[in-house]
Structures are given as structure tokens and as C-alpha cells.
Amino acid sequence: MIKRLIYALAILLAIALIIAGGYFLRTWLAEPEAPQTGPSGVSGLPLPPGTPPAPGQLPGTPATPAVPQKLSLVADVEAVAFAIDQSGAAILVQPDGQIVRVSKNQSEVFNSSPVPNLKSVGFSWDAKMVLVAFGVDTKTQYSVFDVAKKAWSPLAIEASAYAWSPNDGRLVYYSSQGSSPGIYIINLAAAKPVPQKTLSFSAQDITLAWTTADKIIFGEQPTSYSRGSLFVFDQKTKALSPLAEDTLGLVSTWNQAVNTGLVFRSGGQSGGDLLLTNGRGGVTKELGVLTLPSKCVFGSEPQPTPSSTSTPKTATTNREFLLCAVPQNRQVFSSSRLPDAYLKREVFSSDDVYKIDVQSGEVGAILVGDHQEIDVDAPRLVQNKLFFLNRLDKKVYALSLGAD
């Protein structure tokens, strides 16, 4: 009887050892569980069940990383357009038409009344005047806001395209209505502004740019479905010259002298080429990056050059460069029908920022890798900072390029 009891206990002990050993081996071989992280990022604080994602974060995706010190948010409000005034303050136009001035984290609302059906916004060169187009499709109205006086003035023009002068209060616009279509210029800084016709022609859906005092650039609206051309009109000589002709999906941006341009040429069904051109329509370089000129801005910086004499003195010249936002994933643009898909907001990008030497074509990194997601639009280079609208959250950011 005792032997049978001892034998039974031995069997039970063996079974217990086998079970304990199996549990030990399973625990020892298993990978350690990662500690859960709470909203504050502190390990060991698990998120309660059903906790919603952070604002602006899609469910199942990681929260947006904090903006690094090099990249800063100018104002935590949405904007459709912006400018930087001579004091360095940002003037923003919000989606409802309200105008806000932001300086040193302090904001001031200039007009509390919203603008109904806002269509487009344009700032004068010094950000002292703001032109807004608004209204229904069949009737567009225009009004100018004087920032100093904080007052609106209606503007009785018809304009399918417009651009401010780069150095005064004049506005150039194209009017297709009436018996005399063409390009007009009106000085909005004058006591009684009167439009003056500059060039006569009839067209539809054109673009206008005014980069230097005497030269106005115009062409067809860009699309990959048809070829377009770009011209420059010299107001002094009255000469009309082509900058680019018969180009598919033509998009461009130009330096102030209009002798160097960054031109995008569509590939038709998808992608395209990015070219550096001269002011005579000739291609000088084909760049190895793919982006749109609307995501780039020209700049210049002093560069010492050796003197031609035997003395150790050096001369200083300005060397031109481009700051360009380029999609991190090249396929975003190479597989899309450009520029149409981007302009219609069918495609968005997450960009890095590069500096391109205009003379050599050399490309250098400015902001790459793990940073706030940005889809750069309307870039402006002011006081060693790159300001831009982020299409992803519709807010204005500033990227510091070094010591101010």
C-alpha cells in the first residue's frame, strides 16, 4: 500500500516538473514585451482602451514628431496666403478672409469681418496692401485692404490673372472682357488709380508674374494635356520675347533679372523633367531631382573670388542658388500626371528641402530625414529664413538657414 502511494506521488511530481519546465522555457525564449507608452511619452503608462489619436493624427499611425528647432511654426492658425513685412512680421489671410498679423508669438486681427467666397489673395511687395478676389463664379469682386489704415477699398476691375509689382504699389492684370482685351497696369498707391493698357491680345486662362521693375512674364495655365508657351514683355522697349515655347505642362519660376529660370516639363501621362534655362529659351542644365518650380525659390549669397592681380585681395560676387522642396518618395511625382494632379490637390507630398547651386547644379541637403511632415507651397526667402505654406495642415512655417 505504501509502495503504491509513493509510486503515485512520484508520478504526480514528475508531471508537475514537466509543466513547470515547459512554462519556464516558453517564458525564457519569448521576446520581451515592449513597454507601453502613454500620451506624454513616458514608459510604463499604458493608454486607456479607446483613447483617441492625437489631433490631426490618423488612427493607427504614429503621432507627428515635434517640430525641430530649425523648423518652426509661425502661427498656429490656418492660412490661404501670407507675406512677411519689412519688420519680419507675418501677415496671414485665413480661409474665411480674416487678416492677422503675427510677430514674436503675438497676433493681431486686422479685420474681424469674414470675406465671403474667397477665391484668391495677392500681397504687395511690402505687405502693406492685400488684394482679395471673392464672390460667386459668375461675378468676381475685388477689394484692397490697407494694412496701415486697416480699411477696405473696392476695386472696379475684371481680372482673370494679376500680379503685384516687385517694388511699388502697381498691379498688373489681364482682362478679357469688353472690346479691348489685354494686359493693364494700375497704380493702387495713387490717390485716384486709373488702369493703363500695356499690351493688347486675346487669351484664356493665363498666368502673370512680375519679377523685376520693367519685365512682366505671362503664359498659358499649365496642364499636361496641352503644350504652352511663356513670354516676357519689356515695358521700356516694348519688346516681346519667348522664354519657353511649345512645352507640355509648362511650370516655371524665374530669378529677378529674368535671365535664369527653373522650368518643369511634363512627361504627359506621368512625371516630367526639371530644367535650368536661360532668358532666351535655351536649356542650360537638366537637374537630377523631380519637383515643381512652385515649390522652389531663387536666392543669392556673396562669394569671394580671387582677384586677377597678384595681390592677395579678393572680390566679392553674388552666387545664385535655388531652395527646393523635393518629395521624399520620388514615386509620388514620377507616377503622377503633373502638374495637374498636384494643382488639383489629388496628390500631396512629404518634402525634404535642398539647396541647388545654379551655376554647377550641385545639390546639398538643408532639411532631410525625420522631421515634421511638410508639403511646401508658396516659398519665400526672407532674412535667411525660408517661409512657406504647408499644404498638409494649411499653416505657415519658417525654416532657419543659419545665423540670422
mmCIF file of N, CA, C and O in Angstrom, residues 83-167:
data_model
loop_
_atom_site.group_PDB
_atom_site.id
_atom_site.type_symbol
_atom_site.label_atom_id
_atom_site.label_comp_id
_atom_site.label_asym_id
_atom_site.label_seq_id
_atom_site.Cartn_x
_atom_site.Cartn_y
_atom_site.Cartn_z
ATOM 1 N N ALA A 83 2.448 86.846 -46.232
ATOM 2 C CA ALA A 83 3.583 87.671 -46.643
ATOM 3 C C ALA A 83 4.367 88.044 -45.399
ATOM 4 O O ALA A 83 3.841 87.981 -44.278
ATOM 5 N N ILE A 84 5.616 88.428 -45.596
ATOM 6 C CA ILE A 84 6.466 88.878 -44.491
ATOM 7 C C ILE A 84 6.746 90.362 -44.704
ATOM 8 O O ILE A 84 7.265 90.748 -45.758
ATOM 9 N N ASP A 85 6.378 91.192 -43.724
ATOM 10 C CA ASP A 85 6.579 92.632 -43.905
ATOM 11 C C ASP A 85 8.015 93.022 -43.588
ATOM 12 O O ASP A 85 8.853 92.178 -43.236
ATOM 13 N N GLN A 86 8.310 94.307 -43.693
ATOM 14 C CA GLN A 86 9.688 94.771 -43.553
ATOM 15 C C GLN A 86 10.223 94.661 -42.135
ATOM 16 O O GLN A 86 11.428 94.719 -41.913
ATOM 17 N N SER A 87 9.341 94.484 -41.154
ATOM 18 C CA SER A 87 9.788 94.291 -39.774
ATOM 19 C C SER A 87 10.016 92.814 -39.452
ATOM 20 O O SER A 87 10.475 92.489 -38.364
ATOM 21 N N GLY A 88 9.669 91.934 -40.385
ATOM 22 C CA GLY A 88 9.805 90.499 -40.156
ATOM 23 C C GLY A 88 8.542 89.846 -39.644
ATOM 24 O O GLY A 88 8.520 88.631 -39.407
ATOM 25 N N ALA A 89 7.470 90.613 -39.472
ATOM 26 C CA ALA A 89 6.197 90.054 -39.027
ATOM 27 C C ALA A 89 5.488 89.365 -40.187
ATOM 28 O O ALA A 89 5.660 89.730 -41.351
ATOM 29 N N ALA A 90 4.694 88.361 -39.860
ATOM 30 C CA ALA A 90 3.932 87.623 -40.867
ATOM 31 C C ALA A 90 2.515 88.165 -40.944
ATOM 32 O O ALA A 90 1.858 88.347 -39.918
ATOM 33 N N ILE A 91 2.059 88.441 -42.170
ATOM 34 C CA ILE A 91 0.680 88.841 -42.405
ATOM 35 C C ILE A 91 -0.019 87.652 -43.044
ATOM 36 O O ILE A 91 0.377 87.192 -44.122
ATOM 37 N N LEU A 92 -1.047 87.128 -42.390
ATOM 38 C CA LEU A 92 -1.730 85.923 -42.850
ATOM 39 C C LEU A 92 -3.167 86.242 -43.245
ATOM 40 O O LEU A 92 -3.830 87.042 -42.582
ATOM 41 N N VAL A 93 -3.618 85.594 -44.316
ATOM 42 C CA VAL A 93 -5.034 85.639 -44.676
ATOM 43 C C VAL A 93 -5.607 84.259 -44.410
ATOM 44 O O VAL A 93 -5.159 83.262 -44.986
ATOM 45 N N GLN A 94 -6.588 84.199 -43.513
ATOM 46 C CA GLN A 94 -7.196 82.932 -43.135
ATOM 47 C C GLN A 94 -8.244 82.506 -44.170
ATOM 48 O O GLN A 94 -8.673 83.309 -45.002
ATOM 49 N N PRO A 95 -8.664 81.246 -44.150
ATOM 50 C CA PRO A 95 -9.628 80.770 -45.141
ATOM 51 C C PRO A 95 -10.932 81.565 -45.187
ATOM 52 O O PRO A 95 -11.576 81.630 -46.233
ATOM 53 N N ASP A 96 -11.318 82.183 -44.074
ATOM 54 C CA ASP A 96 -12.549 82.973 -44.063
ATOM 55 C C ASP A 96 -12.311 84.425 -44.461
ATOM 56 O O ASP A 96 -13.228 85.243 -44.434
ATOM 57 N N GLY A 97 -11.060 84.767 -44.837
ATOM 58 C CA GLY A 97 -10.749 86.119 -45.279
ATOM 59 C C GLY A 97 -10.244 87.052 -44.205
ATOM 60 O O GLY A 97 -9.847 88.189 -44.505
ATOM 61 N N GLN A 98 -10.249 86.630 -42.955
ATOM 62 C CA GLN A 98 -9.716 87.485 -41.898
ATOM 63 C C GLN A 98 -8.205 87.623 -42.048
ATOM 64 O O GLN A 98 -7.508 86.668 -42.399
ATOM 65 N N ILE A 99 -7.705 88.823 -41.765
ATOM 66 C CA ILE A 99 -6.281 89.126 -41.919
ATOM 67 C C ILE A 99 -5.657 89.283 -40.533
ATOM 68 O O ILE A 99 -6.163 90.038 -39.691
ATOM 69 N N VAL A 100 -4.563 88.570 -40.302
ATOM 70 C CA VAL A 100 -3.925 88.530 -38.988
ATOM 71 C C VAL A 100 -2.439 88.866 -39.133
ATOM 72 O O VAL A 100 -1.780 88.402 -40.064
ATOM 73 N N ARG A 101 -1.935 89.664 -38.227
ATOM 74 C CA ARG A 101 -0.501 89.961 -38.168
ATOM 75 C C ARG A 101 0.100 89.211 -36.983
ATOM 76 O O ARG A 101 -0.425 89.286 -35.861
ATOM 77 N N VAL A 102 1.199 88.478 -37.225
ATOM 78 C CA VAL A 102 1.841 87.690 -36.180
ATOM 79 C C VAL A 102 3.297 88.130 -36.053
ATOM 80 O O VAL A 102 4.041 88.132 -37.039
ATOM 81 N N SER A 103 3.694 88.515 -34.844
ATOM 82 C CA SER A 103 5.072 88.933 -34.586
ATOM 83 C C SER A 103 5.465 88.513 -33.181
ATOM 84 O O SER A 103 4.771 88.854 -32.209
ATOM 85 N N LYS A 104 6.552 87.742 -33.089
ATOM 86 C CA LYS A 104 7.084 87.309 -31.790
ATOM 87 C C LYS A 104 5.994 86.642 -30.939
ATOM 88 O O LYS A 104 5.804 86.978 -29.762
ATOM 89 N N ASN A 105 5.282 85.721 -31.561
ATOM 90 C CA ASN A 105 4.241 84.930 -30.904
ATOM 91 C C ASN A 105 3.042 85.755 -30.453
ATOM 92 O O ASN A 105 2.192 85.265 -29.711
ATOM 93 N N GLN A 106 2.965 87.013 -30.893
ATOM 94 C CA GLN A 106 1.815 87.853 -30.592
ATOM 95 C C GLN A 106 1.027 88.079 -31.883
ATOM 96 O O GLN A 106 1.610 88.370 -32.923
ATOM 97 N N SER A 107 -0.285 87.909 -31.813
ATOM 98 C CA SER A 107 -1.108 88.065 -33.008
ATOM 99 C C SER A 107 -2.103 89.205 -32.838
ATOM 100 O O SER A 107 -2.555 89.509 -31.733
ATOM 101 N N GLU A 108 -2.419 89.838 -33.973
ATOM 102 C CA GLU A 108 -3.383 90.938 -34.008
ATOM 103 C C GLU A 108 -4.294 90.736 -35.204
ATOM 104 O O GLU A 108 -3.826 90.600 -36.342
ATOM 105 N N VAL A 109 -5.595 90.724 -34.957
ATOM 106 C CA VAL A 109 -6.572 90.569 -36.034
ATOM 107 C C VAL A 109 -6.868 91.948 -36.613
ATOM 108 O O VAL A 109 -7.311 92.859 -35.903
ATOM 109 N N PHE A 110 -6.618 92.112 -37.924
ATOM 110 C CA PHE A 110 -6.822 93.407 -38.574
ATOM 111 C C PHE A 110 -8.277 93.630 -38.965
ATOM 112 O O PHE A 110 -8.778 94.732 -38.891
ATOM 113 N N ASN A 111 -8.936 92.592 -39.460
ATOM 114 C CA ASN A 111 -10.349 92.728 -39.840
ATOM 115 C C ASN A 111 -11.126 91.549 -39.285
ATOM 116 O O ASN A 111 -10.784 90.405 -39.526
ATOM 117 N N SER A 112 -12.154 91.837 -38.533
ATOM 118 C CA SER A 112 -12.926 90.776 -37.887
ATOM 119 C C SER A 112 -14.053 90.255 -38.773
ATOM 120 O O SER A 112 -14.625 89.207 -38.487
ATOM 121 N N SER A 113 -14.383 90.983 -39.844
ATOM 122 C CA SER A 113 -15.468 90.547 -40.724
ATOM 123 C C SER A 113 -14.928 89.585 -41.778
ATOM 124 O O SER A 113 -13.963 89.901 -42.479
ATOM 125 N N PRO A 114 -15.527 88.417 -41.923
ATOM 126 C CA PRO A 114 -15.049 87.464 -42.923
ATOM 127 C C PRO A 114 -15.354 87.930 -44.341
ATOM 128 O O PRO A 114 -16.238 88.765 -44.566
ATOM 129 N N VAL A 115 -14.596 87.392 -45.303
ATOM 130 C CA VAL A 115 -14.801 87.687 -46.717
ATOM 131 C C VAL A 115 -15.532 86.501 -47.333
ATOM 132 O O VAL A 115 -15.006 85.384 -47.332
ATOM 133 N N PRO A 116 -16.733 86.684 -47.861
ATOM 134 C CA PRO A 116 -17.498 85.542 -48.385
ATOM 135 C C PRO A 116 -16.928 85.014 -49.694
ATOM 136 O O PRO A 116 -16.488 85.781 -50.543
ATOM 137 N N ASN A 117 -16.912 83.699 -49.827
ATOM 138 C CA ASN A 117 -16.495 83.042 -51.071
ATOM 139 C C ASN A 117 -15.139 83.539 -51.569
ATOM 140 O O ASN A 117 -14.998 83.970 -52.714
ATOM 141 N N LEU A 118 -14.143 83.476 -50.699
ATOM 142 C CA LEU A 118 -12.794 83.919 -51.041
ATOM 143 C C LEU A 118 -12.222 83.056 -52.156
ATOM 144 O O LEU A 118 -12.233 81.834 -52.094
ATOM 145 N N LYS A 119 -11.684 83.702 -53.212
ATOM 146 C CA LYS A 119 -11.150 82.976 -54.362
ATOM 147 C C LYS A 119 -9.631 83.028 -54.440
ATOM 148 O O LYS A 119 -8.968 82.022 -54.695
ATOM 149 N N SER A 120 -9.059 84.211 -54.270
ATOM 150 C CA SER A 120 -7.601 84.342 -54.368
ATOM 151 C C SER A 120 -7.143 85.552 -53.571
ATOM 152 O O SER A 120 -7.935 86.449 -53.254
ATOM 153 N N VAL A 121 -5.839 85.568 -53.270
ATOM 154 C CA VAL A 121 -5.240 86.629 -52.455
ATOM 155 C C VAL A 121 -3.881 86.989 -53.045
ATOM 156 O O VAL A 121 -3.130 86.112 -53.483
ATOM 157 N N GLY A 122 -3.556 88.284 -53.072
ATOM 158 C CA GLY A 122 -2.235 88.726 -53.510
ATOM 159 C C GLY A 122 -1.737 89.866 -52.651
ATOM 160 O O GLY A 122 -2.486 90.812 -52.353
ATOM 161 N N PHE A 123 -0.456 89.787 -52.223
ATOM 162 C CA PHE A 123 0.150 90.818 -51.385
ATOM 163 C C PHE A 123 1.035 91.738 -52.215
ATOM 164 O O PHE A 123 1.725 91.287 -53.143
ATOM 165 N N SER A 124 1.034 93.032 -51.882
ATOM 166 C CA SER A 124 2.012 93.941 -52.469
ATOM 167 C C SER A 124 3.407 93.566 -51.971
ATOM 168 O O SER A 124 3.561 92.819 -51.007
ATOM 169 N N TRP A 125 4.437 94.088 -52.623
ATOM 170 C CA TRP A 125 5.813 93.683 -52.336
ATOM 171 C C TRP A 125 6.207 93.914 -50.879
ATOM 172 O O TRP A 125 6.995 93.162 -50.305
ATOM 173 N N ASP A 126 5.643 94.965 -50.255
ATOM 174 C CA ASP A 126 5.990 95.295 -48.875
ATOM 175 C C ASP A 126 4.932 94.834 -47.875
ATOM 176 O O ASP A 126 5.009 95.167 -46.691
ATOM 177 N N ALA A 127 3.946 94.070 -48.344
ATOM 178 C CA ALA A 127 2.872 93.530 -47.494
ATOM 179 C C ALA A 127 2.020 94.614 -46.864
ATOM 180 O O ALA A 127 1.325 94.361 -45.877
ATOM 181 N N LYS A 128 2.006 95.814 -47.454
ATOM 182 C CA LYS A 128 1.189 96.891 -46.916
ATOM 183 C C LYS A 128 -0.203 96.933 -47.523
ATOM 184 O O LYS A 128 -1.103 97.595 -46.998
ATOM 185 N N MET A 129 -0.380 96.221 -48.663
ATOM 186 C CA MET A 129 -1.690 96.133 -49.301
ATOM 187 C C MET A 129 -1.987 94.677 -49.651
ATOM 188 O O MET A 129 -1.089 93.926 -50.028
ATOM 189 N N VAL A 130 -3.263 94.302 -49.514
ATOM 190 C CA VAL A 130 -3.698 92.942 -49.797
ATOM 191 C C VAL A 130 -4.877 93.003 -50.768
ATOM 192 O O VAL A 130 -5.890 93.644 -50.464
ATOM 193 N N LEU A 131 -4.735 92.366 -51.914
ATOM 194 C CA LEU A 131 -5.823 92.278 -52.881
ATOM 195 C C LEU A 131 -6.521 90.942 -52.720
ATOM 196 O O LEU A 131 -5.872 89.886 -52.701
ATOM 197 N N VAL A 132 -7.835 90.978 -52.584
ATOM 198 C CA VAL A 132 -8.606 89.740 -52.485
ATOM 199 C C VAL A 132 -9.649 89.707 -53.596
ATOM 200 O O VAL A 132 -10.232 90.737 -53.960
ATOM 201 N N ALA A 133 -9.844 88.514 -54.148
ATOM 202 C CA ALA A 133 -10.913 88.267 -55.115
ATOM 203 C C ALA A 133 -11.926 87.353 -54.441
ATOM 204 O O ALA A 133 -11.554 86.349 -53.823
ATOM 205 N N PHE A 134 -13.201 87.676 -54.565
ATOM 206 C CA PHE A 134 -14.230 86.896 -53.884
ATOM 207 C C PHE A 134 -15.531 86.982 -54.668
ATOM 208 O O PHE A 134 -15.675 87.776 -55.608
ATOM 209 N N GLY A 135 -16.499 86.153 -54.278
ATOM 210 C CA GLY A 135 -17.808 86.171 -54.911
ATOM 211 C C GLY A 135 -18.137 84.856 -55.577
ATOM 212 O O GLY A 135 -17.375 83.890 -55.514
ATOM 213 N N VAL A 136 -19.274 84.822 -56.232
ATOM 214 C CA VAL A 136 -19.716 83.619 -56.935
ATOM 215 C C VAL A 136 -18.988 83.518 -58.273
ATOM 216 O O VAL A 136 -18.350 84.469 -58.730
ATOM 217 N N ASP A 137 -19.110 82.335 -58.906
ATOM 218 C CA ASP A 137 -18.374 82.086 -60.150
ATOM 219 C C ASP A 137 -18.725 83.073 -61.249
ATOM 220 O O ASP A 137 -17.875 83.467 -62.049
ATOM 221 N N THR A 138 -19.976 83.459 -61.327
ATOM 222 C CA THR A 138 -20.398 84.342 -62.408
ATOM 223 C C THR A 138 -20.047 85.799 -62.168
ATOM 224 O O THR A 138 -20.094 86.611 -63.089
ATOM 225 N N LYS A 139 -19.691 86.152 -60.949
ATOM 226 C CA LYS A 139 -19.378 87.537 -60.631
ATOM 227 C C LYS A 139 -18.285 87.609 -59.573
ATOM 228 O O LYS A 139 -18.526 87.392 -58.384
ATOM 229 N N THR A 140 -17.064 87.902 -60.019
ATOM 230 C CA THR A 140 -15.936 88.046 -59.094
ATOM 231 C C THR A 140 -15.760 89.517 -58.748
ATOM 232 O O THR A 140 -15.734 90.378 -59.629
ATOM 233 N N GLN A 141 -15.625 89.791 -57.464
ATOM 234 C CA GLN A 141 -15.392 91.150 -56.993
ATOM 235 C C GLN A 141 -13.982 91.253 -56.415
ATOM 236 O O GLN A 141 -13.396 90.256 -55.977
ATOM 237 N N TYR A 142 -13.456 92.484 -56.412
ATOM 238 C CA TYR A 142 -12.099 92.716 -55.927
ATOM 239 C C TYR A 142 -12.112 93.840 -54.906
ATOM 240 O O TYR A 142 -12.872 94.814 -55.027
ATOM 241 N N SER A 143 -11.263 93.687 -53.897
ATOM 242 C CA SER A 143 -11.138 94.711 -52.875
ATOM 243 C C SER A 143 -9.705 94.721 -52.360
ATOM 244 O O SER A 143 -9.033 93.678 -52.338
ATOM 245 N N VAL A 144 -9.247 95.910 -51.965
ATOM 246 C CA VAL A 144 -7.870 96.077 -51.468
ATOM 247 C C VAL A 144 -7.916 96.473 -50.002
ATOM 248 O O VAL A 144 -8.631 97.413 -49.628
ATOM 249 N N PHE A 145 -7.146 95.769 -49.192
ATOM 250 C CA PHE A 145 -7.061 96.066 -47.763
ATOM 251 C C PHE A 145 -5.772 96.811 -47.481
ATOM 252 O O PHE A 145 -4.677 96.349 -47.825
ATOM 253 N N ASP A 146 -5.883 97.990 -46.893
ATOM 254 C CA ASP A 146 -4.731 98.794 -46.477
ATOM 255 C C ASP A 146 -4.360 98.384 -45.056
ATOM 256 O O ASP A 146 -5.118 98.612 -44.103
ATOM 257 N N VAL A 147 -3.194 97.758 -44.903
ATOM 258 C CA VAL A 147 -2.795 97.215 -43.606
ATOM 259 C C VAL A 147 -2.605 98.323 -42.569
ATOM 260 O O VAL A 147 -2.999 98.177 -41.405
ATOM 261 N N ALA A 148 -2.009 99.457 -42.974
ATOM 262 C CA ALA A 148 -1.755 100.542 -42.026
ATOM 263 C C ALA A 148 -3.059 101.192 -41.561
ATOM 264 O O ALA A 148 -3.241 101.476 -40.380
ATOM 265 N N LYS A 149 -3.991 101.403 -42.492
ATOM 266 C CA LYS A 149 -5.253 102.051 -42.160
ATOM 267 C C LYS A 149 -6.301 101.053 -41.660
ATOM 268 O O LYS A 149 -7.346 101.469 -41.136
ATOM 269 N N LYS A 150 -6.031 99.757 -41.874
ATOM 270 C CA LYS A 150 -6.978 98.698 -41.516
ATOM 271 C C LYS A 150 -8.352 98.960 -42.152
ATOM 272 O O LYS A 150 -9.392 98.893 -41.491
ATOM 273 N N ALA A 151 -8.300 99.255 -43.449
ATOM 274 C CA ALA A 151 -9.528 99.623 -44.153
ATOM 275 C C ALA A 151 -9.563 98.981 -45.532
ATOM 276 O O ALA A 151 -8.523 98.791 -46.174
ATOM 277 N N TRP A 152 -10.796 98.654 -45.993
ATOM 278 C CA TRP A 152 -11.021 98.075 -47.311
ATOM 279 C C TRP A 152 -11.389 99.158 -48.310
ATOM 280 O O TRP A 152 -12.076 100.125 -47.971
ATOM 281 N N SER A 153 -10.956 98.957 -49.576
ATOM 282 C CA SER A 153 -11.377 99.817 -50.678
ATOM 283 C C SER A 153 -11.762 98.924 -51.844
ATOM 284 O O SER A 153 -10.947 98.101 -52.288
ATOM 285 N N PRO A 154 -12.987 99.059 -52.382
ATOM 286 C CA PRO A 154 -13.374 98.242 -53.529
ATOM 287 C C PRO A 154 -12.566 98.619 -54.764
ATOM 288 O O PRO A 154 -12.177 99.783 -54.935
ATOM 289 N N LEU A 155 -12.306 97.644 -55.630
ATOM 290 C CA LEU A 155 -11.528 97.863 -56.837
ATOM 291 C C LEU A 155 -12.355 97.395 -58.035
ATOM 292 O O LEU A 155 -12.658 96.208 -58.156
ATOM 293 N N ALA A 156 -12.700 98.340 -58.900
ATOM 294 C CA ALA A 156 -13.590 98.043 -60.024
ATOM 295 C C ALA A 156 -12.781 97.598 -61.244
ATOM 296 O O ALA A 156 -12.549 98.368 -62.180
ATOM 297 N N ILE A 157 -12.312 96.346 -61.221
ATOM 298 C CA ILE A 157 -11.615 95.774 -62.363
ATOM 299 C C ILE A 157 -12.180 94.391 -62.641
ATOM 300 O O ILE A 157 -12.859 93.805 -61.799
ATOM 301 N N GLU A 158 -11.887 93.881 -63.825
ATOM 302 C CA GLU A 158 -12.159 92.481 -64.164
ATOM 303 C C GLU A 158 -10.814 91.866 -64.483
ATOM 304 O O GLU A 158 -10.106 92.333 -65.374
ATOM 305 N N ALA A 159 -10.421 90.835 -63.755
ATOM 306 C CA ALA A 159 -9.081 90.271 -63.914
ATOM 307 C C ALA A 159 -9.134 88.757 -63.840
ATOM 308 O O ALA A 159 -9.585 88.201 -62.845
ATOM 309 N N SER A 160 -8.666 88.095 -64.893
ATOM 310 C CA SER A 160 -8.549 86.637 -64.849
ATOM 311 C C SER A 160 -7.196 86.211 -64.297
ATOM 312 O O SER A 160 -6.998 85.043 -63.952
ATOM 313 N N ALA A 161 -6.261 87.168 -64.222
ATOM 314 C CA ALA A 161 -4.945 86.922 -63.604
ATOM 315 C C ALA A 161 -4.376 88.269 -63.176
ATOM 316 O O ALA A 161 -4.669 89.303 -63.802
ATOM 317 N N TYR A 162 -3.573 88.261 -62.098
ATOM 318 C CA TYR A 162 -2.973 89.517 -61.643
ATOM 319 C C TYR A 162 -1.667 89.228 -60.909
ATOM 320 O O TYR A 162 -1.409 88.095 -60.468
ATOM 321 N N ALA A 163 -0.834 90.275 -60.772
ATOM 322 C CA ALA A 163 0.421 90.172 -60.020
ATOM 323 C C ALA A 163 0.832 91.577 -59.589
ATOM 324 O O ALA A 163 0.617 92.555 -60.311
ATOM 325 N N TRP A 164 1.419 91.656 -58.402
ATOM 326 C CA TRP A 164 1.900 92.931 -57.877
ATOM 327 C C TRP A 164 3.287 93.245 -58.430
ATOM 328 O O TRP A 164 4.081 92.351 -58.720
ATOM 329 N N SER A 165 3.585 94.537 -58.512
ATOM 330 C CA SER A 165 4.935 94.985 -58.858
ATOM 331 C C SER A 165 5.911 94.555 -57.767
ATOM 332 O O SER A 165 5.549 94.501 -56.586
ATOM 333 N N PRO A 166 7.178 94.272 -58.130
ATOM 334 C CA PRO A 166 8.158 93.858 -57.116
ATOM 335 C C PRO A 166 8.731 95.000 -56.292
ATOM 336 O O PRO A 166 9.475 94.746 -55.336
ATOM 337 N N ASN A 167 8.350 96.279 -56.616
ATOM 338 C CA ASN A 167 8.983 97.365 -55.864
ATOM 339 C C ASN A 167 8.091 98.594 -55.636
ATOM 340 O O ASN A 167 8.570 99.613 -55.140
#
